[in-house]
Amino acid sequence: RVTFITNMIDSYPKIFSSKQKIMFIFAHPDDAEIYSGGLISRLIHDHKNVLLVKMTTGNKGSRNEQYTEEELAKTRETEDLVALNILGLTKSDSINLNLGDGEVENNLTTIGKLVEQIRKFKPELIITHNPETTLIRDLNGDYYFNHRDHRNTATTVIDAIHPYSRDNLFFPEQIKSGLTPHTVTEMLLVDSWGNQDTVHLDITNFIETRTMAIAAHKSQFDSQRAKDLTNFMVIEENGRYFEQFRYIPAE
């Protein structure tokens, strides 16, 4: 179902009008489409430079016993390329760190992998998961699980931002290779229902694209389930549709 809120304000112009480089960091191949497919499409439509970083191959994300891990990883890679194309991205706009599904750890090795990507791309804003809540309660009072990979991804992203990508004495081998430190001061977090920092981004013109991109992950969702996920995660007001995020401007 779609959640209804009154007096919705589109925060997209305020947050993105002065930005050109936006990085999305999610745990699994389909997370970007589920949580922010409309926003990605809108950014591409506005000729923004978007980089999507995925932590894992999603090689265990199935209850279908016919798959091996290797087969599922390959299937999900193929599906991911289709979804990227639907959103307006190319293969070069997407990076997979190829960690194992369910194996994302908040440690220096993983932090270093993200620091490298941040220092290369130099985003002005990063979008990732909710690092704080294990059982998430939506505006309708229903609960769902915040996957361990999601929580660990978000915590690792925050650590990579502050202080590791900023300070040049962290991962000095990256500096020696030619990369330079980079400071990120703004974030958007998904899965943050009802937070005082919640912002709403109008994706009305991209709602169908969002659903199509989710449906491209056929090993995970049929077309009805893709539509249901759009209805679940998107808020409607007066025929307009919004994705919601927690906005964090942090020094």
PDB file of C-alpha atoms in Angstrom:
ATOM      1  CA  ARG A   1       0.000   0.000   0.000  1.00  0.00           C
ATOM      2  CA  VAL A   2       0.934   3.624  -0.513  1.00  0.00           C
ATOM      3  CA  THR A   3       1.378   5.807   2.565  1.00  0.00           C
ATOM      4  CA  PHE A   4      -0.316   9.204   2.442  1.00  0.00           C
ATOM      5  CA  ILE A   5       1.148  12.376   3.960  1.00  0.00           C
ATOM      6  CA  THR A   6      -0.218  15.900   3.565  1.00  0.00           C
ATOM      7  CA  ASN A   7       1.666  19.097   2.711  1.00  0.00           C
ATOM      8  CA  MET A   8       4.561  17.311   1.024  1.00  0.00           C
ATOM      9  CA  ILE A   9       7.494  19.500  -0.050  1.00  0.00           C
ATOM     10  CA  ASP A  10       9.900  18.439  -2.787  1.00  0.00           C
ATOM     11  CA  SER A  11      13.395  18.860  -1.307  1.00  0.00           C
ATOM     12  CA  TYR A  12      15.166  17.878  -4.521  1.00  0.00           C
ATOM     13  CA  PRO A  13      15.968  21.457  -5.671  1.00  0.00           C
ATOM     14  CA  LYS A  14      17.342  22.421  -2.259  1.00  0.00           C
ATOM     15  CA  ILE A  15      19.585  19.367  -1.975  1.00  0.00           C
ATOM     16  CA  PHE A  16      20.680  18.711  -5.553  1.00  0.00           C
ATOM     17  CA  SER A  17      20.546  21.950  -7.541  1.00  0.00           C
ATOM     18  CA  SER A  18      24.158  22.824  -6.708  1.00  0.00           C
ATOM     19  CA  LYS A  19      25.521  19.269  -6.899  1.00  0.00           C
ATOM     20  CA  GLN A  20      26.899  17.337  -9.849  1.00  0.00           C
ATOM     21  CA  LYS A  21      28.465  14.158  -8.403  1.00  0.00           C
ATOM     22  CA  ILE A  22      26.316  11.802  -6.321  1.00  0.00           C
ATOM     23  CA  MET A  23      27.347   8.366  -5.040  1.00  0.00           C
ATOM     24  CA  PHE A  24      24.969   5.585  -4.018  1.00  0.00           C
ATOM     25  CA  ILE A  25      26.402   2.802  -1.823  1.00  0.00           C
ATOM     26  CA  PHE A  26      24.152  -0.188  -1.192  1.00  0.00           C
ATOM     27  CA  ALA A  27      24.637  -3.747  -0.035  1.00  0.00           C
ATOM     28  CA  HIS A  28      22.999  -5.794  -2.806  1.00  0.00           C
ATOM     29  CA  PRO A  29      22.401  -5.554  -6.573  1.00  0.00           C
ATOM     30  CA  ASP A  30      18.714  -4.581  -6.262  1.00  0.00           C
ATOM     31  CA  ASP A  31      18.852  -2.191  -3.297  1.00  0.00           C
ATOM     32  CA  ALA A  32      19.397   0.970  -5.341  1.00  0.00           C
ATOM     33  CA  GLU A  33      16.243   0.347  -7.380  1.00  0.00           C
ATOM     34  CA  ILE A  34      14.118  -0.503  -4.323  1.00  0.00           C
ATOM     35  CA  TYR A  35      15.167   2.439  -2.191  1.00  0.00           C
ATOM     36  CA  SER A  36      16.060   5.137  -4.688  1.00  0.00           C
ATOM     37  CA  GLY A  37      15.251   4.101  -8.252  1.00  0.00           C
ATOM     38  CA  GLY A  38      13.139   7.191  -8.822  1.00  0.00           C
ATOM     39  CA  LEU A  39      15.819   9.523  -7.489  1.00  0.00           C
ATOM     40  CA  ILE A  40      18.507   7.928  -9.648  1.00  0.00           C
ATOM     41  CA  SER A  41      16.328   8.353 -12.742  1.00  0.00           C
ATOM     42  CA  ARG A  42      15.652  11.987 -11.876  1.00  0.00           C
ATOM     43  CA  LEU A  43      19.342  12.691 -11.340  1.00  0.00           C
ATOM     44  CA  ILE A  44      20.248  11.128 -14.689  1.00  0.00           C
ATOM     45  CA  HIS A  45      17.475  13.115 -16.361  1.00  0.00           C
ATOM     46  CA  ASP A  46      19.082  16.250 -14.900  1.00  0.00           C
ATOM     47  CA  HIS A  47      22.473  15.216 -16.322  1.00  0.00           C
ATOM     48  CA  LYS A  48      24.038  14.596 -12.912  1.00  0.00           C
ATOM     49  CA  ASN A  49      27.057  12.317 -12.578  1.00  0.00           C
ATOM     50  CA  VAL A  50      25.959   9.229 -10.639  1.00  0.00           C
ATOM     51  CA  LEU A  51      28.078   6.335  -9.388  1.00  0.00           C
ATOM     52  CA  LEU A  52      26.434   3.254  -7.910  1.00  0.00           C
ATOM     53  CA  VAL A  53      28.593   1.111  -5.614  1.00  0.00           C
ATOM     54  CA  LYS A  54      27.322  -2.324  -4.574  1.00  0.00           C
ATOM     55  CA  MET A  55      29.026  -4.188  -1.782  1.00  0.00           C
ATOM     56  CA  THR A  56      28.057  -7.768  -2.663  1.00  0.00           C
ATOM     57  CA  THR A  57      27.171  -9.956  -5.614  1.00  0.00           C
ATOM     58  CA  GLY A  58      23.961 -11.091  -3.930  1.00  0.00           C
ATOM     59  CA  ASN A  59      25.131 -14.680  -4.380  1.00  0.00           C
ATOM     60  CA  LYS A  60      23.019 -16.074  -1.533  1.00  0.00           C
ATOM     61  CA  GLY A  61      19.865 -14.042  -2.021  1.00  0.00           C
ATOM     62  CA  SER A  62      17.497 -16.785  -3.119  1.00  0.00           C
ATOM     63  CA  ARG A  63      15.209 -19.438  -1.648  1.00  0.00           C
ATOM     64  CA  ASN A  64      15.254 -21.321  -4.939  1.00  0.00           C
ATOM     65  CA  GLU A  65      17.223 -24.510  -4.384  1.00  0.00           C
ATOM     66  CA  GLN A  66      18.109 -24.883  -8.070  1.00  0.00           C
ATOM     67  CA  TYR A  67      20.720 -22.111  -7.862  1.00  0.00           C
ATOM     68  CA  THR A  68      24.332 -22.502  -6.830  1.00  0.00           C
ATOM     69  CA  GLU A  69      26.051 -19.408  -5.450  1.00  0.00           C
ATOM     70  CA  GLU A  70      28.039 -19.021  -8.655  1.00  0.00           C
ATOM     71  CA  GLU A  71      24.961 -19.320 -10.862  1.00  0.00           C
ATOM     72  CA  LEU A  72      23.002 -16.846  -8.775  1.00  0.00           C
ATOM     73  CA  ALA A  73      25.837 -14.305  -8.763  1.00  0.00           C
ATOM     74  CA  LYS A  74      26.041 -14.492 -12.567  1.00  0.00           C
ATOM     75  CA  THR A  75      22.272 -14.245 -12.951  1.00  0.00           C
ATOM     76  CA  ARG A  76      22.116 -11.219 -10.698  1.00  0.00           C
ATOM     77  CA  GLU A  77      24.952  -9.531 -12.563  1.00  0.00           C
ATOM     78  CA  THR A  78      23.042  -9.936 -15.827  1.00  0.00           C
ATOM     79  CA  GLU A  79      19.825  -8.633 -14.264  1.00  0.00           C
ATOM     80  CA  ASP A  80      21.683  -5.707 -12.753  1.00  0.00           C
ATOM     81  CA  LEU A  81      22.909  -4.564 -16.158  1.00  0.00           C
ATOM     82  CA  VAL A  82      19.320  -4.520 -17.427  1.00  0.00           C
ATOM     83  CA  ALA A  83      18.188  -2.487 -14.415  1.00  0.00           C
ATOM     84  CA  LEU A  84      21.050  -0.029 -14.873  1.00  0.00           C
ATOM     85  CA  ASN A  85      20.012   0.561 -18.466  1.00  0.00           C
ATOM     86  CA  ILE A  86      16.399   1.183 -17.431  1.00  0.00           C
ATOM     87  CA  LEU A  87      17.521   3.806 -14.907  1.00  0.00           C
ATOM     88  CA  GLY A  88      19.687   5.503 -17.532  1.00  0.00           C
ATOM     89  CA  LEU A  89      23.030   4.257 -16.204  1.00  0.00           C
ATOM     90  CA  THR A  90      25.744   2.342 -18.014  1.00  0.00           C
ATOM     91  CA  LYS A  91      28.062  -0.393 -16.815  1.00  0.00           C
ATOM     92  CA  SER A  92      30.773   2.188 -16.220  1.00  0.00           C
ATOM     93  CA  ASP A  93      28.476   3.982 -13.749  1.00  0.00           C
ATOM     94  CA  SER A  94      28.370   0.914 -11.503  1.00  0.00           C
ATOM     95  CA  ILE A  95      30.954  -0.833  -9.356  1.00  0.00           C
ATOM     96  CA  ASN A  96      30.559  -4.064  -7.411  1.00  0.00           C
ATOM     97  CA  LEU A  97      33.081  -4.733  -4.643  1.00  0.00           C
ATOM     98  CA  ASN A  98      32.246  -8.457  -5.016  1.00  0.00           C
ATOM     99  CA  LEU A  99      31.923  -9.258  -1.333  1.00  0.00           C
ATOM    100  CA  GLY A 100      29.909 -12.310  -0.372  1.00  0.00           C
ATOM    101  CA  ASP A 101      26.215 -11.906   0.344  1.00  0.00           C
ATOM    102  CA  GLY A 102      25.771 -11.821   4.120  1.00  0.00           C
ATOM    103  CA  GLU A 103      29.490 -11.202   4.618  1.00  0.00           C
ATOM    104  CA  VAL A 104      29.761  -7.414   4.766  1.00  0.00           C
ATOM    105  CA  GLU A 105      31.907  -6.512   7.750  1.00  0.00           C
ATOM    106  CA  ASN A 106      32.704  -3.138   9.259  1.00  0.00           C
ATOM    107  CA  ASN A 107      36.471  -3.491   9.278  1.00  0.00           C
ATOM    108  CA  LEU A 108      39.488  -1.628   7.930  1.00  0.00           C
ATOM    109  CA  THR A 109      39.699  -3.764   4.802  1.00  0.00           C
ATOM    110  CA  THR A 110      36.154  -2.904   3.741  1.00  0.00           C
ATOM    111  CA  ILE A 111      36.515   0.718   4.820  1.00  0.00           C
ATOM    112  CA  GLY A 112      39.597   0.944   2.608  1.00  0.00           C
ATOM    113  CA  LYS A 113      37.678  -0.349  -0.407  1.00  0.00           C
ATOM    114  CA  LEU A 114      35.077   2.394   0.019  1.00  0.00           C
ATOM    115  CA  VAL A 115      37.648   5.083   0.740  1.00  0.00           C
ATOM    116  CA  GLU A 116      39.290   4.240  -2.573  1.00  0.00           C
ATOM    117  CA  GLN A 117      36.016   4.698  -4.448  1.00  0.00           C
ATOM    118  CA  ILE A 118      35.225   7.948  -2.616  1.00  0.00           C
ATOM    119  CA  ARG A 119      38.678   9.378  -3.326  1.00  0.00           C
ATOM    120  CA  LYS A 120      38.391   8.402  -6.997  1.00  0.00           C
ATOM    121  CA  PHE A 121      34.861   9.703  -7.653  1.00  0.00           C
ATOM    122  CA  LYS A 122      34.851  12.607  -5.148  1.00  0.00           C
ATOM    123  CA  PRO A 123      31.090  12.760  -4.539  1.00  0.00           C
ATOM    124  CA  GLU A 124      29.366  15.812  -3.103  1.00  0.00           C
ATOM    125  CA  LEU A 125      26.718  13.648  -1.439  1.00  0.00           C
ATOM    126  CA  ILE A 126      26.464   9.928  -0.585  1.00  0.00           C
ATOM    127  CA  ILE A 127      23.268   7.880  -0.239  1.00  0.00           C
ATOM    128  CA  THR A 128      23.260   4.647   1.752  1.00  0.00           C
ATOM    129  CA  HIS A 129      21.324   2.464   4.204  1.00  0.00           C
ATOM    130  CA  ASN A 130      20.122   3.138   7.751  1.00  0.00           C
ATOM    131  CA  PRO A 131      22.975   2.171  10.132  1.00  0.00           C
ATOM    132  CA  GLU A 132      21.042   2.475  13.402  1.00  0.00           C
ATOM    133  CA  THR A 133      17.844   0.430  13.344  1.00  0.00           C
ATOM    134  CA  THR A 134      17.618  -3.363  13.252  1.00  0.00           C
ATOM    135  CA  LEU A 135      13.816  -3.650  13.190  1.00  0.00           C
ATOM    136  CA  ILE A 136      12.359  -0.820  11.118  1.00  0.00           C
ATOM    137  CA  ARG A 137       8.807   0.426  11.751  1.00  0.00           C
ATOM    138  CA  ASP A 138       7.129   2.209   8.854  1.00  0.00           C
ATOM    139  CA  LEU A 139       4.486   4.944   9.019  1.00  0.00           C
ATOM    140  CA  ASN A 140       1.701   2.360   9.009  1.00  0.00           C
ATOM    141  CA  GLY A 141       3.095   0.636  12.096  1.00  0.00           C
ATOM    142  CA  ASP A 142       4.425  -2.408  10.258  1.00  0.00           C
ATOM    143  CA  TYR A 143       7.890  -3.787  10.966  1.00  0.00           C
ATOM    144  CA  TYR A 144      10.508  -5.215   8.649  1.00  0.00           C
ATOM    145  CA  PHE A 145      14.095  -6.361   9.102  1.00  0.00           C
ATOM    146  CA  ASN A 146      17.095  -4.164   8.339  1.00  0.00           C
ATOM    147  CA  HIS A 147      19.470  -6.729   6.813  1.00  0.00           C
ATOM    148  CA  ARG A 148      22.824  -7.115   8.577  1.00  0.00           C
ATOM    149  CA  ASP A 149      24.594  -6.323   5.291  1.00  0.00           C
ATOM    150  CA  HIS A 150      22.605  -3.085   5.118  1.00  0.00           C
ATOM    151  CA  ARG A 151      23.537  -2.026   8.649  1.00  0.00           C
ATOM    152  CA  ASN A 152      27.201  -2.904   8.216  1.00  0.00           C
ATOM    153  CA  THR A 153      27.329  -1.196   4.825  1.00  0.00           C
ATOM    154  CA  ALA A 154      25.934   2.027   6.291  1.00  0.00           C
ATOM    155  CA  THR A 155      28.296   2.019   9.259  1.00  0.00           C
ATOM    156  CA  THR A 156      31.241   1.352   6.960  1.00  0.00           C
ATOM    157  CA  VAL A 157      30.184   4.192   4.654  1.00  0.00           C
ATOM    158  CA  ILE A 158      30.039   6.611   7.572  1.00  0.00           C
ATOM    159  CA  ASP A 159      33.476   5.492   8.774  1.00  0.00           C
ATOM    160  CA  ALA A 160      34.872   5.801   5.249  1.00  0.00           C
ATOM    161  CA  ILE A 161      33.561   9.366   5.049  1.00  0.00           C
ATOM    162  CA  HIS A 162      34.789  10.414   8.473  1.00  0.00           C
ATOM    163  CA  PRO A 163      37.675  10.399   8.934  1.00  0.00           C
ATOM    164  CA  TYR A 164      39.272   7.876   6.562  1.00  0.00           C
ATOM    165  CA  SER A 165      38.704   9.404   3.112  1.00  0.00           C
ATOM    166  CA  ARG A 166      39.297  12.904   4.445  1.00  0.00           C
ATOM    167  CA  ASP A 167      42.677  12.508   6.135  1.00  0.00           C
ATOM    168  CA  ASN A 168      45.700  11.761   3.970  1.00  0.00           C
ATOM    169  CA  LEU A 169      47.507   9.597   6.531  1.00  0.00           C
ATOM    170  CA  PHE A 170      44.804   6.928   6.270  1.00  0.00           C
ATOM    171  CA  PHE A 171      45.511   4.403   3.523  1.00  0.00           C
ATOM    172  CA  PRO A 172      48.698   6.197   2.412  1.00  0.00           C
ATOM    173  CA  GLU A 173      49.182   3.658  -0.380  1.00  0.00           C
ATOM    174  CA  GLN A 174      46.166   5.260  -2.082  1.00  0.00           C
ATOM    175  CA  ILE A 175      47.767   8.687  -1.816  1.00  0.00           C
ATOM    176  CA  LYS A 176      51.032   7.348  -3.212  1.00  0.00           C
ATOM    177  CA  SER A 177      49.119   5.900  -6.163  1.00  0.00           C
ATOM    178  CA  GLY A 178      47.867   9.381  -7.069  1.00  0.00           C
ATOM    179  CA  LEU A 179      44.551   9.625  -5.223  1.00  0.00           C
ATOM    180  CA  THR A 180      43.879  12.638  -3.024  1.00  0.00           C
ATOM    181  CA  PRO A 181      41.838  12.999   0.188  1.00  0.00           C
ATOM    182  CA  HIS A 182      38.196  13.931  -0.156  1.00  0.00           C
ATOM    183  CA  THR A 183      35.648  15.356   2.293  1.00  0.00           C
ATOM    184  CA  VAL A 184      31.944  14.498   2.134  1.00  0.00           C
ATOM    185  CA  THR A 185      29.614  16.585   4.301  1.00  0.00           C
ATOM    186  CA  GLU A 186      26.139  15.508   3.133  1.00  0.00           C
ATOM    187  CA  MET A 187      24.347  12.168   3.216  1.00  0.00           C
ATOM    188  CA  LEU A 188      20.922  10.713   2.570  1.00  0.00           C
ATOM    189  CA  LEU A 189      19.874   7.571   4.436  1.00  0.00           C
ATOM    190  CA  VAL A 190      17.085   5.248   3.306  1.00  0.00           C
ATOM    191  CA  ASP A 191      14.798   3.235   5.619  1.00  0.00           C
ATOM    192  CA  SER A 192      14.311   6.224   7.919  1.00  0.00           C
ATOM    193  CA  TRP A 193      10.570   6.531   8.432  1.00  0.00           C
ATOM    194  CA  GLY A 194       9.293   9.493  10.451  1.00  0.00           C
ATOM    195  CA  ASN A 195      12.701  10.848  11.396  1.00  0.00           C
ATOM    196  CA  GLN A 196      12.920  14.548  12.224  1.00  0.00           C
ATOM    197  CA  ASP A 197      15.426  14.911   9.381  1.00  0.00           C
ATOM    198  CA  THR A 198      13.159  13.261   6.783  1.00  0.00           C
ATOM    199  CA  VAL A 199      13.007  14.836   3.331  1.00  0.00           C
ATOM    200  CA  HIS A 200      10.786  13.909   0.395  1.00  0.00           C
ATOM    201  CA  LEU A 201      11.946  13.866  -3.222  1.00  0.00           C
ATOM    202  CA  ASP A 202       9.361  14.020  -5.994  1.00  0.00           C
ATOM    203  CA  ILE A 203       9.736  11.098  -8.420  1.00  0.00           C
ATOM    204  CA  THR A 204       6.315  11.321 -10.073  1.00  0.00           C
ATOM    205  CA  ASN A 205       7.753  11.443 -13.588  1.00  0.00           C
ATOM    206  CA  PHE A 206       9.934   8.415 -12.867  1.00  0.00           C
ATOM    207  CA  ILE A 207       7.588   6.128 -10.928  1.00  0.00           C
ATOM    208  CA  GLU A 208       7.121   3.665 -13.788  1.00  0.00           C
ATOM    209  CA  THR A 209      10.856   3.605 -14.516  1.00  0.00           C
ATOM    210  CA  ARG A 210      11.490   2.791 -10.869  1.00  0.00           C
ATOM    211  CA  THR A 211       9.085  -0.170 -10.947  1.00  0.00           C
ATOM    212  CA  MET A 212      10.514  -1.465 -14.229  1.00  0.00           C
ATOM    213  CA  ALA A 213      14.041  -1.332 -12.816  1.00  0.00           C
ATOM    214  CA  ILE A 214      13.003  -3.352  -9.755  1.00  0.00           C
ATOM    215  CA  ALA A 215      11.263  -5.885 -11.988  1.00  0.00           C
ATOM    216  CA  ALA A 216      14.477  -6.334 -13.994  1.00  0.00           C
ATOM    217  CA  HIS A 217      15.803  -8.320 -11.024  1.00  0.00           C
ATOM    218  CA  LYS A 218      13.730 -11.313 -12.081  1.00  0.00           C
ATOM    219  CA  SER A 219      15.458 -13.802  -9.791  1.00  0.00           C
ATOM    220  CA  GLN A 220      14.151 -11.715  -6.890  1.00  0.00           C
ATOM    221  CA  PHE A 221      10.809 -10.258  -7.977  1.00  0.00           C
ATOM    222  CA  ASP A 222       7.997 -10.822 -10.412  1.00  0.00           C
ATOM    223  CA  SER A 223       6.229  -7.795 -11.891  1.00  0.00           C
ATOM    224  CA  GLN A 224       3.564  -7.706  -9.184  1.00  0.00           C
ATOM    225  CA  ARG A 225       6.121  -7.862  -6.396  1.00  0.00           C
ATOM    226  CA  ALA A 226       8.034  -5.025  -8.064  1.00  0.00           C
ATOM    227  CA  LYS A 227       4.863  -2.936  -8.084  1.00  0.00           C
ATOM    228  CA  ASP A 228       4.181  -3.838  -4.461  1.00  0.00           C
ATOM    229  CA  LEU A 229       7.659  -2.662  -3.470  1.00  0.00           C
ATOM    230  CA  THR A 230       7.065   0.650  -5.197  1.00  0.00           C
ATOM    231  CA  ASN A 231       3.787   1.029  -3.346  1.00  0.00           C
ATOM    232  CA  PHE A 232       5.434   0.087  -0.054  1.00  0.00           C
ATOM    233  CA  MET A 233       8.435   2.409  -0.229  1.00  0.00           C
ATOM    234  CA  VAL A 234       6.863   5.400  -2.012  1.00  0.00           C
ATOM    235  CA  ILE A 235       4.604   8.052  -0.472  1.00  0.00           C
ATOM    236  CA  GLU A 236       1.718   9.582  -2.446  1.00  0.00           C
ATOM    237  CA  GLU A 237       0.096  12.983  -2.106  1.00  0.00           C
ATOM    238  CA  ASN A 238      -2.502  14.324  -4.510  1.00  0.00           C
ATOM    239  CA  GLY A 239      -1.365  12.105  -7.363  1.00  0.00           C
ATOM    240  CA  ARG A 240       2.324  12.865  -6.864  1.00  0.00           C
ATOM    241  CA  TYR A 241       4.871  10.323  -5.669  1.00  0.00           C
ATOM    242  CA  PHE A 242       7.830  10.805  -3.359  1.00  0.00           C
ATOM    243  CA  GLU A 243      10.776   8.749  -2.161  1.00  0.00           C
ATOM    244  CA  GLN A 244      11.819   9.612   1.372  1.00  0.00           C
ATOM    245  CA  PHE A 245      15.239   9.870   2.963  1.00  0.00           C
ATOM    246  CA  ARG A 246      16.913  11.135   6.108  1.00  0.00           C
ATOM    247  CA  TYR A 247      19.021  14.153   5.148  1.00  0.00           C
ATOM    248  CA  ILE A 248      22.250  14.665   7.092  1.00  0.00           C
ATOM    249  CA  PRO A 249      24.438  17.706   6.504  1.00  0.00           C
ATOM    250  CA  ALA A 250      27.433  16.971   8.729  1.00  0.00           C
ATOM    251  CA  GLU A 251      30.702  18.821   9.113  1.00  0.00           C
TER     252      GLU A 251
END
